């Protein structure tokens, strides 16, 4: 029994998401091409949704916390000013690194096709009709070969790779701090203005769908319902930021990308842990966390890697 168009599209999109759809799409025609075009549209829509989600979350939570919640939660003028400065600095770092991560190119650009493989670690990319340097892989969503490809991120509408991984790591770091601050401030406001979170009679009012029930019967107004929604949104952002920060930290320390881990490709040996960190952040990685540093260069060019700890199992 032939598969339905929905199942075909879902399977194709699943391959795109995992990065396993690369050379298979070369030379396709007819119905498969239409499915591929439909998948491209879905990917583009996903990019728009991801970027708009980031823009809305950063903007709405920052404005809400800075201009309304901090004066409501903290009564002392000195404390209010301090919290505004701290939250403003965190929001600045989060936004700037998100934009740098999104607009920094990390694809491999080769104008003329090479006549032969420079070394045995290079691979032939049929999609780009060119050769890939070590650790570069073709992303079907970007339709480019990405240097040291880590993963495709819909929140930046592109791939995380050699040139922008440091911005992604710093973005997740400040994402954890900003979400934690927002969660504490929003929770403190709700705790006094809505129901006490940790009281016997108040905690269940925060569990869905009880807030919707309270809103429907008039015991919870539109503003409080929006605050509860923002509380849940901030919680999701905190969990996601912690998850990605932990994964990226392990990848940087062990010198392995998320793509290499998923594809069971062994780690590339690039020296000590300190040298692996410098390969991502450049000399003096602390400065990258203290201030956005687009002028700081990574160690290396993302094309030439000295040695391999072992050959990749999948080529």
mmCIF file of N, CA and C in Angstrom, residues 22 36 57 76 90 125 173-174 192 228 232 256 292 305 312:
data_model
loop_
_atom_site.group_PDB
_atom_site.id
_atom_site.type_symbol
_atom_site.label_atom_id
_atom_site.label_comp_id
_atom_site.label_asym_id
_atom_site.label_seq_id
_atom_site.Cartn_x
_atom_site.Cartn_y
_atom_site.Cartn_z
ATOM 1 N N UNK A 22 20.959 14.399 2.606
ATOM 2 C CA UNK A 22 21.973 15.223 1.936
ATOM 3 C C UNK A 22 22.045 14.831 0.475
ATOM 4 N N UNK A 36 9.974 17.693 -1.906
ATOM 5 C CA UNK A 36 11.144 18.431 -1.436
ATOM 6 C C UNK A 36 10.833 19.924 -1.365
ATOM 7 N N UNK A 57 10.021 36.748 22.710
ATOM 8 C CA UNK A 57 10.361 36.376 24.079
ATOM 9 C C UNK A 57 11.332 37.370 24.704
ATOM 10 N N UNK A 76 12.729 49.279 47.351
ATOM 11 C CA UNK A 76 13.816 50.207 47.619
ATOM 12 C C UNK A 76 14.374 50.773 46.310
ATOM 13 N N UNK A 90 22.187 41.735 31.106
ATOM 14 C CA UNK A 90 21.934 40.355 30.679
ATOM 15 C C UNK A 90 21.156 40.331 29.359
ATOM 16 N N UNK A 125 31.067 16.338 -1.829
ATOM 17 C CA UNK A 125 29.678 16.738 -1.591
ATOM 18 C C UNK A 125 28.990 16.882 -2.939
ATOM 19 N N UNK A 173 24.300 30.681 27.681
ATOM 20 C CA UNK A 173 24.736 31.045 29.036
ATOM 21 C C UNK A 173 23.893 32.193 29.584
ATOM 22 N N UNK A 174 23.759 33.244 28.791
ATOM 23 C CA UNK A 174 22.940 34.374 29.234
ATOM 24 C C UNK A 174 21.449 34.052 29.139
ATOM 25 N N UNK A 192 2.467 37.409 45.216
ATOM 26 C CA UNK A 192 1.818 38.435 46.036
ATOM 27 C C UNK A 192 0.527 38.955 45.411
ATOM 28 N N UNK A 228 0.770 34.431 33.976
ATOM 29 C CA UNK A 228 0.960 32.983 34.145
ATOM 30 C C UNK A 228 1.518 32.378 32.860
ATOM 31 N N UNK A 232 5.132 30.394 32.429
ATOM 32 C CA UNK A 232 5.355 29.107 31.765
ATOM 33 C C UNK A 232 6.363 29.250 30.623
ATOM 34 N N UNK A 256 34.107 17.773 20.403
ATOM 35 C CA UNK A 256 33.192 17.044 19.529
ATOM 36 C C UNK A 256 31.942 17.886 19.312
ATOM 37 N N UNK A 292 30.390 41.182 23.976
ATOM 38 C CA UNK A 292 30.370 40.614 22.627
ATOM 39 C C UNK A 292 31.607 41.021 21.840
ATOM 40 N N UNK A 305 42.584 20.547 10.093
ATOM 41 C CA UNK A 305 42.662 19.989 11.437
ATOM 42 C C UNK A 305 43.883 19.089 11.499
ATOM 43 N N UNK A 312 36.783 8.659 11.437
ATOM 44 C CA UNK A 312 35.327 8.588 11.627
ATOM 45 C C UNK A 312 34.764 7.264 11.132
#
